mmCIF file of C-alpha atoms in Angstrom:
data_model
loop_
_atom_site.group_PDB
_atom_site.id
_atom_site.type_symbol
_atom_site.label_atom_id
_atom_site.label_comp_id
_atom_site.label_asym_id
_atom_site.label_seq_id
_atom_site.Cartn_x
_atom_site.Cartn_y
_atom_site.Cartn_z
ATOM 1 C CA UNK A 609 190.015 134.288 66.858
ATOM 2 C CA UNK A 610 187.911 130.780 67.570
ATOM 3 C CA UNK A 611 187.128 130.706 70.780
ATOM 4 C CA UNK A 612 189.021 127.816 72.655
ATOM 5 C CA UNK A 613 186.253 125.413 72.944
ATOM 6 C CA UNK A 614 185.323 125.695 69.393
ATOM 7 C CA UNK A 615 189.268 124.591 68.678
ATOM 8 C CA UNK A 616 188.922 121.979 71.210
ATOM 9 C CA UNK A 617 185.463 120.654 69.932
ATOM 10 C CA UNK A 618 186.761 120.896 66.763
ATOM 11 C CA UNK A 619 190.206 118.768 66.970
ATOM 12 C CA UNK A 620 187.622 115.929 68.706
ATOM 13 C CA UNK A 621 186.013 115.650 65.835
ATOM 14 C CA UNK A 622 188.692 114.628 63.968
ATOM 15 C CA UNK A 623 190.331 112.367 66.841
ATOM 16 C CA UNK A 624 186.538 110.305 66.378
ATOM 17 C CA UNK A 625 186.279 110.720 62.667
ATOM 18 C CA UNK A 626 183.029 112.283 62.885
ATOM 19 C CA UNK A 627 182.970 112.590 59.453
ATOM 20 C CA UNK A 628 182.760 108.844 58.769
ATOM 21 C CA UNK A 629 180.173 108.099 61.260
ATOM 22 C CA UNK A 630 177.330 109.025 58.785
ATOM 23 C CA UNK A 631 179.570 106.324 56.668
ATOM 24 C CA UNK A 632 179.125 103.677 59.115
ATOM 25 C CA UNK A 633 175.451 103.935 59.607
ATOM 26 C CA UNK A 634 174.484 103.650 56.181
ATOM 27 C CA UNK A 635 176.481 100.696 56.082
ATOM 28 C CA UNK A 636 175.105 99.091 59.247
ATOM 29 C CA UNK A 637 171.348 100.471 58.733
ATOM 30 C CA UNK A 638 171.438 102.135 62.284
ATOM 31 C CA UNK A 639 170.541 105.699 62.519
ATOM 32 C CA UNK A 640 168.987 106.092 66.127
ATOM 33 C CA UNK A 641 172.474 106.152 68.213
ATOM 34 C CA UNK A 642 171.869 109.439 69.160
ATOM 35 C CA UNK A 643 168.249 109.869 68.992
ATOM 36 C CA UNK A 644 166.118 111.420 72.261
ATOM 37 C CA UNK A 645 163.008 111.101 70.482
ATOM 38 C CA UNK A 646 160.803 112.763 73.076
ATOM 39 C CA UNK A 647 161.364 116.254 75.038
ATOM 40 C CA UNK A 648 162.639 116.060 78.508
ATOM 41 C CA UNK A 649 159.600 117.277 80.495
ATOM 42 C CA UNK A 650 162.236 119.029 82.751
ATOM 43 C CA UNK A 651 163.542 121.209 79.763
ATOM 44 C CA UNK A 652 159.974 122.708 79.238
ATOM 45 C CA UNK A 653 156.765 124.340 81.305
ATOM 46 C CA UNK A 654 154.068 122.040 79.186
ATOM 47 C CA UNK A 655 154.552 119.410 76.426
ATOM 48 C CA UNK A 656 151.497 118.091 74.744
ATOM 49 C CA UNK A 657 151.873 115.123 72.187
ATOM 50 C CA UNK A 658 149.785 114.339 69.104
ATOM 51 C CA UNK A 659 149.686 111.976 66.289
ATOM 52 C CA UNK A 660 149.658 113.407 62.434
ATOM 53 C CA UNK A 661 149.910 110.699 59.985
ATOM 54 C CA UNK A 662 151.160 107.961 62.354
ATOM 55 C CA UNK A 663 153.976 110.195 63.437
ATOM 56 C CA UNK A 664 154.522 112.087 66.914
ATOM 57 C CA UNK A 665 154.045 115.982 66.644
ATOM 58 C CA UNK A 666 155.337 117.873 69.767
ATOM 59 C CA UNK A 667 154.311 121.563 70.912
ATOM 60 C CA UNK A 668 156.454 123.039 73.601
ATOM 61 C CA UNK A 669 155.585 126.139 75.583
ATOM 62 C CA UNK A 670 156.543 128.262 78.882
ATOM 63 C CA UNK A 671 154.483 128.165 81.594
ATOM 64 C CA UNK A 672 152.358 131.426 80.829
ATOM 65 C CA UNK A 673 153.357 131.890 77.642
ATOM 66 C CA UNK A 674 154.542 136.102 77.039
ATOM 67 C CA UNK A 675 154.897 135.754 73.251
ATOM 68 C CA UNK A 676 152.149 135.715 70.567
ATOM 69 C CA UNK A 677 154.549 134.311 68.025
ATOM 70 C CA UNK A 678 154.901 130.603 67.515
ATOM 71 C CA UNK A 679 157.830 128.408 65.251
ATOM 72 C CA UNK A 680 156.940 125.184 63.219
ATOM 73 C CA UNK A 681 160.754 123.856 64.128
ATOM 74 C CA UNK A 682 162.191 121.054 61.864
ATOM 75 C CA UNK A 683 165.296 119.257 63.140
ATOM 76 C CA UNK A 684 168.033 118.154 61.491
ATOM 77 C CA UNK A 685 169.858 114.538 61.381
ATOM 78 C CA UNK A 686 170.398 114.200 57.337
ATOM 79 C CA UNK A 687 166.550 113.204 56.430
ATOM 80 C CA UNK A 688 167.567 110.021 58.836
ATOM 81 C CA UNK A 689 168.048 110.410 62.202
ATOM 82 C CA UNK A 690 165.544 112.221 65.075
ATOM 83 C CA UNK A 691 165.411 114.984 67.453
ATOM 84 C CA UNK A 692 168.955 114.685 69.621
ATOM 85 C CA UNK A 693 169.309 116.064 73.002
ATOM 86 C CA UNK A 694 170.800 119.168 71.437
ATOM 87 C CA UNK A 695 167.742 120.071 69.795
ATOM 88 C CA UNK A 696 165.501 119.906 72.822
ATOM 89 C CA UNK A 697 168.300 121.792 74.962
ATOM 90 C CA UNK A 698 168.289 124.464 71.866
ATOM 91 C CA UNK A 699 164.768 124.772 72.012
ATOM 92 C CA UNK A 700 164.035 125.127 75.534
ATOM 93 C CA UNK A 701 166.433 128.257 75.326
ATOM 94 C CA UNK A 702 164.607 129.957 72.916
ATOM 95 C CA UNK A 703 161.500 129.529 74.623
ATOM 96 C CA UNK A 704 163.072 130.975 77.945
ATOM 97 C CA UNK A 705 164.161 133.574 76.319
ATOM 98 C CA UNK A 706 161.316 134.687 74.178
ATOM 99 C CA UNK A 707 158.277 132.874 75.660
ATOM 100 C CA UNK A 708 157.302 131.130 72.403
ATOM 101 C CA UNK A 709 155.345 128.190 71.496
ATOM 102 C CA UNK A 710 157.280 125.382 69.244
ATOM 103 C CA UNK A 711 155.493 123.111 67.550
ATOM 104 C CA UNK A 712 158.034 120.493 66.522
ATOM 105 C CA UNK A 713 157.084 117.533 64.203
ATOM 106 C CA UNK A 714 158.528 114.645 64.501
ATOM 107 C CA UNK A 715 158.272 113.973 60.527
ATOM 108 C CA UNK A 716 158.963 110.580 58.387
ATOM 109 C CA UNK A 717 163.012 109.870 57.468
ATOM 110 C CA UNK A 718 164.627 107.890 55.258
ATOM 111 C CA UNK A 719 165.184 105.343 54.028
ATOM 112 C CA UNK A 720 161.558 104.209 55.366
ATOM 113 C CA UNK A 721 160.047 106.754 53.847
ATOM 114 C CA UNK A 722 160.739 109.489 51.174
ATOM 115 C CA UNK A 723 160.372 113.672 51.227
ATOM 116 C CA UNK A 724 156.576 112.792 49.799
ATOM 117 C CA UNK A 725 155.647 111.405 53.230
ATOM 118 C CA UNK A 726 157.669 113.989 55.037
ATOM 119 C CA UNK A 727 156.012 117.120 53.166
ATOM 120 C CA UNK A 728 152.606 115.663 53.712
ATOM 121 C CA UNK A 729 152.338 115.484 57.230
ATOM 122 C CA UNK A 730 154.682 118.629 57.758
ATOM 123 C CA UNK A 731 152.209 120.540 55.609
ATOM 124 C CA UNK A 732 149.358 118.822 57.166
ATOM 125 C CA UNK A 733 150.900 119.933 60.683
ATOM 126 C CA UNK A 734 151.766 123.739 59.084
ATOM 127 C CA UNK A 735 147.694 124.025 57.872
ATOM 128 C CA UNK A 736 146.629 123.387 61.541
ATOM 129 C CA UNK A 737 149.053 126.120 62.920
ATOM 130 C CA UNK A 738 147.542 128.693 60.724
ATOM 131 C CA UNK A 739 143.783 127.757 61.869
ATOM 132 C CA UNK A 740 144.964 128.974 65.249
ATOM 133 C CA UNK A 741 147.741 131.965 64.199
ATOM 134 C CA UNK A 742 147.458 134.198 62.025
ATOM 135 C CA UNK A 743 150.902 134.057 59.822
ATOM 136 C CA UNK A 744 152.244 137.441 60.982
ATOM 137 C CA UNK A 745 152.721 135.047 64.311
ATOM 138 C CA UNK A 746 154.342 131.774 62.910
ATOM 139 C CA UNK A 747 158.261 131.465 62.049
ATOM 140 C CA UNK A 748 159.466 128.442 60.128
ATOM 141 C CA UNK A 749 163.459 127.438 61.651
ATOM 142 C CA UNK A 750 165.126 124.006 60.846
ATOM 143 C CA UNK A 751 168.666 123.346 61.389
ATOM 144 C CA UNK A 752 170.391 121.443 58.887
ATOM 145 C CA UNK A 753 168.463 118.790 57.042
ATOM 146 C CA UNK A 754 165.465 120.457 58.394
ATOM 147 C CA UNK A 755 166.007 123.751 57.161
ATOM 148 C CA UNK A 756 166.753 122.823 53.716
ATOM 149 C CA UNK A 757 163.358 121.244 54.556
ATOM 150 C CA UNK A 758 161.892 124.379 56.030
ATOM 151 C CA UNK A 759 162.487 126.636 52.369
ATOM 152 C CA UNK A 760 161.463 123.939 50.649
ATOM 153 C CA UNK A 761 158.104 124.071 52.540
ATOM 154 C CA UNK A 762 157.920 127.403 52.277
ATOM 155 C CA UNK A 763 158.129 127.640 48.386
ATOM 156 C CA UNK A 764 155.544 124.460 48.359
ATOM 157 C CA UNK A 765 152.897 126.966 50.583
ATOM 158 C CA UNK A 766 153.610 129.606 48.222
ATOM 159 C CA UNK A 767 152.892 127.450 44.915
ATOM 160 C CA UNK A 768 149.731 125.867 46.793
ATOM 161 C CA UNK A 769 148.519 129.162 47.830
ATOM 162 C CA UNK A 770 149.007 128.793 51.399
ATOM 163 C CA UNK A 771 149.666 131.501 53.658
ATOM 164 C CA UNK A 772 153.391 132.207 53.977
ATOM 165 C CA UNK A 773 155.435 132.462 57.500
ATOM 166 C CA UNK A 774 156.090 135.666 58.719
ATOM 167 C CA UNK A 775 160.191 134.541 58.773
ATOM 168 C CA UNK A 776 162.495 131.766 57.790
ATOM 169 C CA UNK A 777 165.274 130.901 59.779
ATOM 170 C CA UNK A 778 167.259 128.686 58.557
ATOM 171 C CA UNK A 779 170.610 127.173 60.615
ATOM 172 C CA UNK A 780 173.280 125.714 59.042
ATOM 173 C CA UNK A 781 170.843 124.795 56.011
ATOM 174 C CA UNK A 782 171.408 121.668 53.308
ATOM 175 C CA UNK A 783 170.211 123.749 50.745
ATOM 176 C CA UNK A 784 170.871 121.094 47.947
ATOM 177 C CA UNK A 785 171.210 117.236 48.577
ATOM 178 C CA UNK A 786 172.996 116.596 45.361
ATOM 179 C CA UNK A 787 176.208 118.792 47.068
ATOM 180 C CA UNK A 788 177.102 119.823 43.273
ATOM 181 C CA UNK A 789 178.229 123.079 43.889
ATOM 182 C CA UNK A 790 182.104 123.292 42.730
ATOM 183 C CA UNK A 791 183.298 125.275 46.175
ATOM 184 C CA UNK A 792 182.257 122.516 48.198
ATOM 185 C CA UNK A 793 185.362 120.422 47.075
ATOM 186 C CA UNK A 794 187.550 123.229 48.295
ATOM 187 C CA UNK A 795 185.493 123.580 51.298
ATOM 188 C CA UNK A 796 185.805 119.760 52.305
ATOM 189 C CA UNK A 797 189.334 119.425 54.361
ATOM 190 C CA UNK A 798 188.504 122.202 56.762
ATOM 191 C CA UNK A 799 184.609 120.263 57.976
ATOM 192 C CA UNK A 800 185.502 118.125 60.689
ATOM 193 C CA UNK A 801 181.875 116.715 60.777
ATOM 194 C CA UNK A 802 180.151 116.271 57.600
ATOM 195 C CA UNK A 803 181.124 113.655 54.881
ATOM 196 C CA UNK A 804 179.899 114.490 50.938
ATOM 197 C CA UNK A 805 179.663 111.122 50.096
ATOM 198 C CA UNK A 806 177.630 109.568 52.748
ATOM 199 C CA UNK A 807 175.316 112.928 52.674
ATOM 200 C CA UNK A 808 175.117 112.213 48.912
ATOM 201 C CA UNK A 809 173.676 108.815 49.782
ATOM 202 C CA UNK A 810 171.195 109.455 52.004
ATOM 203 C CA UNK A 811 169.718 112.493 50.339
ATOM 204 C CA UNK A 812 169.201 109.837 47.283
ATOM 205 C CA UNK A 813 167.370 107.750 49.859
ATOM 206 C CA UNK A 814 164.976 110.708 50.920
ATOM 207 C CA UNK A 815 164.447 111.650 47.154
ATOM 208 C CA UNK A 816 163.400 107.851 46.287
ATOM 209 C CA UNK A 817 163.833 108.207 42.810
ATOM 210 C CA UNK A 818 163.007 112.045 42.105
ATOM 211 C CA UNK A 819 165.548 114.120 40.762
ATOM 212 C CA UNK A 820 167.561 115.683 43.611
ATOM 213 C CA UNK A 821 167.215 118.956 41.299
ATOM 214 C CA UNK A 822 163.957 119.198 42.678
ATOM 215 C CA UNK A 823 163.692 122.230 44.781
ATOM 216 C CA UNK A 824 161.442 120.121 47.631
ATOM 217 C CA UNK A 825 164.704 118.382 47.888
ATOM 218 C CA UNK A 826 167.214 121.270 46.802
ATOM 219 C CA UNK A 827 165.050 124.862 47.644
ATOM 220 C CA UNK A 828 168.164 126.345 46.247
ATOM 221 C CA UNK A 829 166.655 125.463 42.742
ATOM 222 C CA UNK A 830 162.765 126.965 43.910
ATOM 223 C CA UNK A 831 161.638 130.645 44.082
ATOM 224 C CA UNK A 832 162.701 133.311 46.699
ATOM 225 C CA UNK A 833 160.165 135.656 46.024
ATOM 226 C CA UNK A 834 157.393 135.865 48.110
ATOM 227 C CA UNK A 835 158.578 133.411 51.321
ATOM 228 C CA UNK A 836 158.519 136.462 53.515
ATOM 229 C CA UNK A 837 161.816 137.359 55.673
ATOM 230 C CA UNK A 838 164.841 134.649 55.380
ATOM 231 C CA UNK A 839 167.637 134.946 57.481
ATOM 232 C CA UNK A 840 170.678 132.054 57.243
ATOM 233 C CA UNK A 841 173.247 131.493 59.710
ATOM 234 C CA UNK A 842 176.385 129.204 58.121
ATOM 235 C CA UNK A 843 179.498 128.653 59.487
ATOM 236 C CA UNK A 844 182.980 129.139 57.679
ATOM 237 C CA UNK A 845 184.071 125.704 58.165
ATOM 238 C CA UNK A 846 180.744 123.420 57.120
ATOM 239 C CA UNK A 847 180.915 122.499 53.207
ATOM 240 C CA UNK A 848 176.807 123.544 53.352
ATOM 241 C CA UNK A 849 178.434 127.418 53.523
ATOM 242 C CA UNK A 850 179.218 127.243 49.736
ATOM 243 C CA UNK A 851 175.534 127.122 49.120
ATOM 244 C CA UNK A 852 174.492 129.569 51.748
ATOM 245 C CA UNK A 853 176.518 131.844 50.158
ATOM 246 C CA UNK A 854 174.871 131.227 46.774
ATOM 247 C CA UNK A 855 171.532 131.249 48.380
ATOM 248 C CA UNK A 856 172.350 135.190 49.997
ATOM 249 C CA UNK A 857 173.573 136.192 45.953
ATOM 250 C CA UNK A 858 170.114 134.106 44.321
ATOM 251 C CA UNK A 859 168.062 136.086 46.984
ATOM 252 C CA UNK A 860 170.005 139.318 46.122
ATOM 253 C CA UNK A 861 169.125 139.213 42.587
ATOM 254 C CA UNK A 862 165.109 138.176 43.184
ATOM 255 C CA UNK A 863 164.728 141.175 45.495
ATOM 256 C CA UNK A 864 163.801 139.136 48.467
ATOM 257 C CA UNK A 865 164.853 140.341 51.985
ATOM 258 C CA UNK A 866 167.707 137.880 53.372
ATOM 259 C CA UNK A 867 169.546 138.435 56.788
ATOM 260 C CA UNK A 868 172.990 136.393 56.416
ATOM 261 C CA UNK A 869 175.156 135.516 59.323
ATOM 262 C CA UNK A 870 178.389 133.425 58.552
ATOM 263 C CA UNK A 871 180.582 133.028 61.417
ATOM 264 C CA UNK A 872 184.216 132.219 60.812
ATOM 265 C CA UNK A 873 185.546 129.090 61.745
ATOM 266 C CA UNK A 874 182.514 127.897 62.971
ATOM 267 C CA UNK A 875 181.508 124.167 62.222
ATOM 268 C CA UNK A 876 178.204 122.998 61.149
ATOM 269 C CA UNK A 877 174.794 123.680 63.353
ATOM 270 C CA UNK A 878 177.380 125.223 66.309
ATOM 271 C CA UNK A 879 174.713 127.263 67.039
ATOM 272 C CA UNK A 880 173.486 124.509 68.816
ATOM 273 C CA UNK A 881 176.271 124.012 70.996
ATOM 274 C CA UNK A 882 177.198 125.955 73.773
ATOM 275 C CA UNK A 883 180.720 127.290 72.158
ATOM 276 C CA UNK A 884 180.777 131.442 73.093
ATOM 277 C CA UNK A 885 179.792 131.474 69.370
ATOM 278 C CA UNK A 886 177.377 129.500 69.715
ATOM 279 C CA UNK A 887 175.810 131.677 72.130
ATOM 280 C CA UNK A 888 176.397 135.040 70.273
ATOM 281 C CA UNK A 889 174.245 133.412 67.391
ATOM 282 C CA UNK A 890 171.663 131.936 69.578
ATOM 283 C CA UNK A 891 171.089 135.855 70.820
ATOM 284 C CA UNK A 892 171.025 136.754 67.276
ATOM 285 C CA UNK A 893 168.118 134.366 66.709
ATOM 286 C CA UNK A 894 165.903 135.358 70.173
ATOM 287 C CA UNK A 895 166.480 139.374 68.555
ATOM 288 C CA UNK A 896 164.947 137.378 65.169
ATOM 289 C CA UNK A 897 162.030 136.181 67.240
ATOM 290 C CA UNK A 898 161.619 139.087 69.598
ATOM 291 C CA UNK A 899 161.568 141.547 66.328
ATOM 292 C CA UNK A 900 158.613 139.262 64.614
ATOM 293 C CA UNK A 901 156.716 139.687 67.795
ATOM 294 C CA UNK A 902 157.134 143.062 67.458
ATOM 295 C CA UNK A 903 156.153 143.631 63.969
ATOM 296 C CA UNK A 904 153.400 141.670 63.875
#
């Protein structure tokens, strides 16, 4: 059974229609409600700041390091909203647990700007990491949004001939922004937080005219083969589970080597929270981490 504050969280969702409130900012324009655009410097041992392509680019370590692995980290908020508080929070406990770097981009978003000017500075930032790790040592992990956006980059590397991440981790992934896939209509009454419609919108504003067939914008149309390790965590209740489950059969029949973990009646990126659950998978993602550092 759902732990009890999973059932509470979830039953307050509904009570504030978090649903709609995607809805209401694409009608009012406002996306940054919940933005924290910058990490707390009391979350994390050092936080260093550059610029790539006009945009902020944050790497986030422990005080002595302990890990040679490091994760290009790319946050979700629907291609139009910014790092939360929940995503720093997230981050420092992975670091404290693992003693990681994370370098953590804080990329272009709609509707200003379109998935071209997102995958060139994201690439940009992914080209520096490997002139100072090998790729044995670097992990791509996005929740949401940004790990639809993390395979994505990952098949782009592969195509351009780019060294590949060691492993994929990908939370709670939007897989494919045009939300075709038949299930998710059956899926929809029992997500408490995410609305098709208004997702639909948005990931038209990040395409800006492309086809939302294209797998930069829907990786669950590009390869599988050759990404290196993938591992998906999806909860039962988030309509993006239909196509993480089609993502683990796709990967089944290429050959390619995918860890899934669905959680029952878990909601969408709980892994962030700090629900029991969302603890049990945030353990399952330090073993991910400590077993790359391992087989390096």
């Amino acid at each position: 059974m759902a732990s009890l504050q999973s059932r509470i969280f979830k039953v307050l969702l509904r009570l504030i229609n978090k649903k709609g409130f995607l809805g209401r900012q694409l009608r009012t324009g406002r996306f940054n409600r919940f933005d924290c655009a910058e990490p707390p410097s009391s979350l994390f041992g050092n936080v260093t700041k550059i610029k790539q392509d006009g945009q902020n680019v944050f790497t986030l370590e422990a005080v002595g390091g302990g890990s040679n692995i490091h994760i290009l980290y790319l946050h979700g908020g629907a291609y139009v909203q910014r790092f939360t508080l929940l995503h720093w929070l997230f981050l420092s406990d992975l670091i404290k647990a693992t003693g990681v770097g994370i370098t953590a981009p804080d990329y272009p978003l709609a509707p200003a700007y379109t998935y071209k000017e997102a995958f060139t500075m994201v690439e940009a930032v992914y080209k520096q990491l490997t002139t100072k790790y090998d790729a044995s040592r670097l992990i791509l992990m996005g929740d949401s949004a940004g790990g639809g956006f993390a395979l994505a980059l990952a098949q782009k590397l592969k195509k351009d001939n780019v060294p590949v991440p060691a492993r994929i981790i990908l939370l709670s992934p939007w897989l494919d922004i045009s939300l075709e896939n038949p299930v998710i209509n059956s899926l929809d009454p029992a997500d408490p937080f995410l609305g098709v419609e208004s997702l639909r919108q948005v990931g038209k504003l990040y395409a800006g005219g492309t086809g939302t067939d294209n797998h930069l914008l829907s990786p669950i149309n590009g390869p599988l083969t050759g990404l290196g390790k993938i591992a998906v965590f999806a909860g039962a209740n988030e309509i993006l589970v239909a196509d993480a489950r089609k993502l683990k059969e796709l990967a089944l029949s290429q050959g390619t080597d995918l860890e899934y973990y669905e959680y029952p009646d878990m909601v969408h990126a709980w892994m962030l929270l700090d629900f029991p659950e969302s603890k049990q998978a945030k353990r399952q993602i330090i073993d991910l981490i400590k077993a790359t550092d391992q087989t390096r």
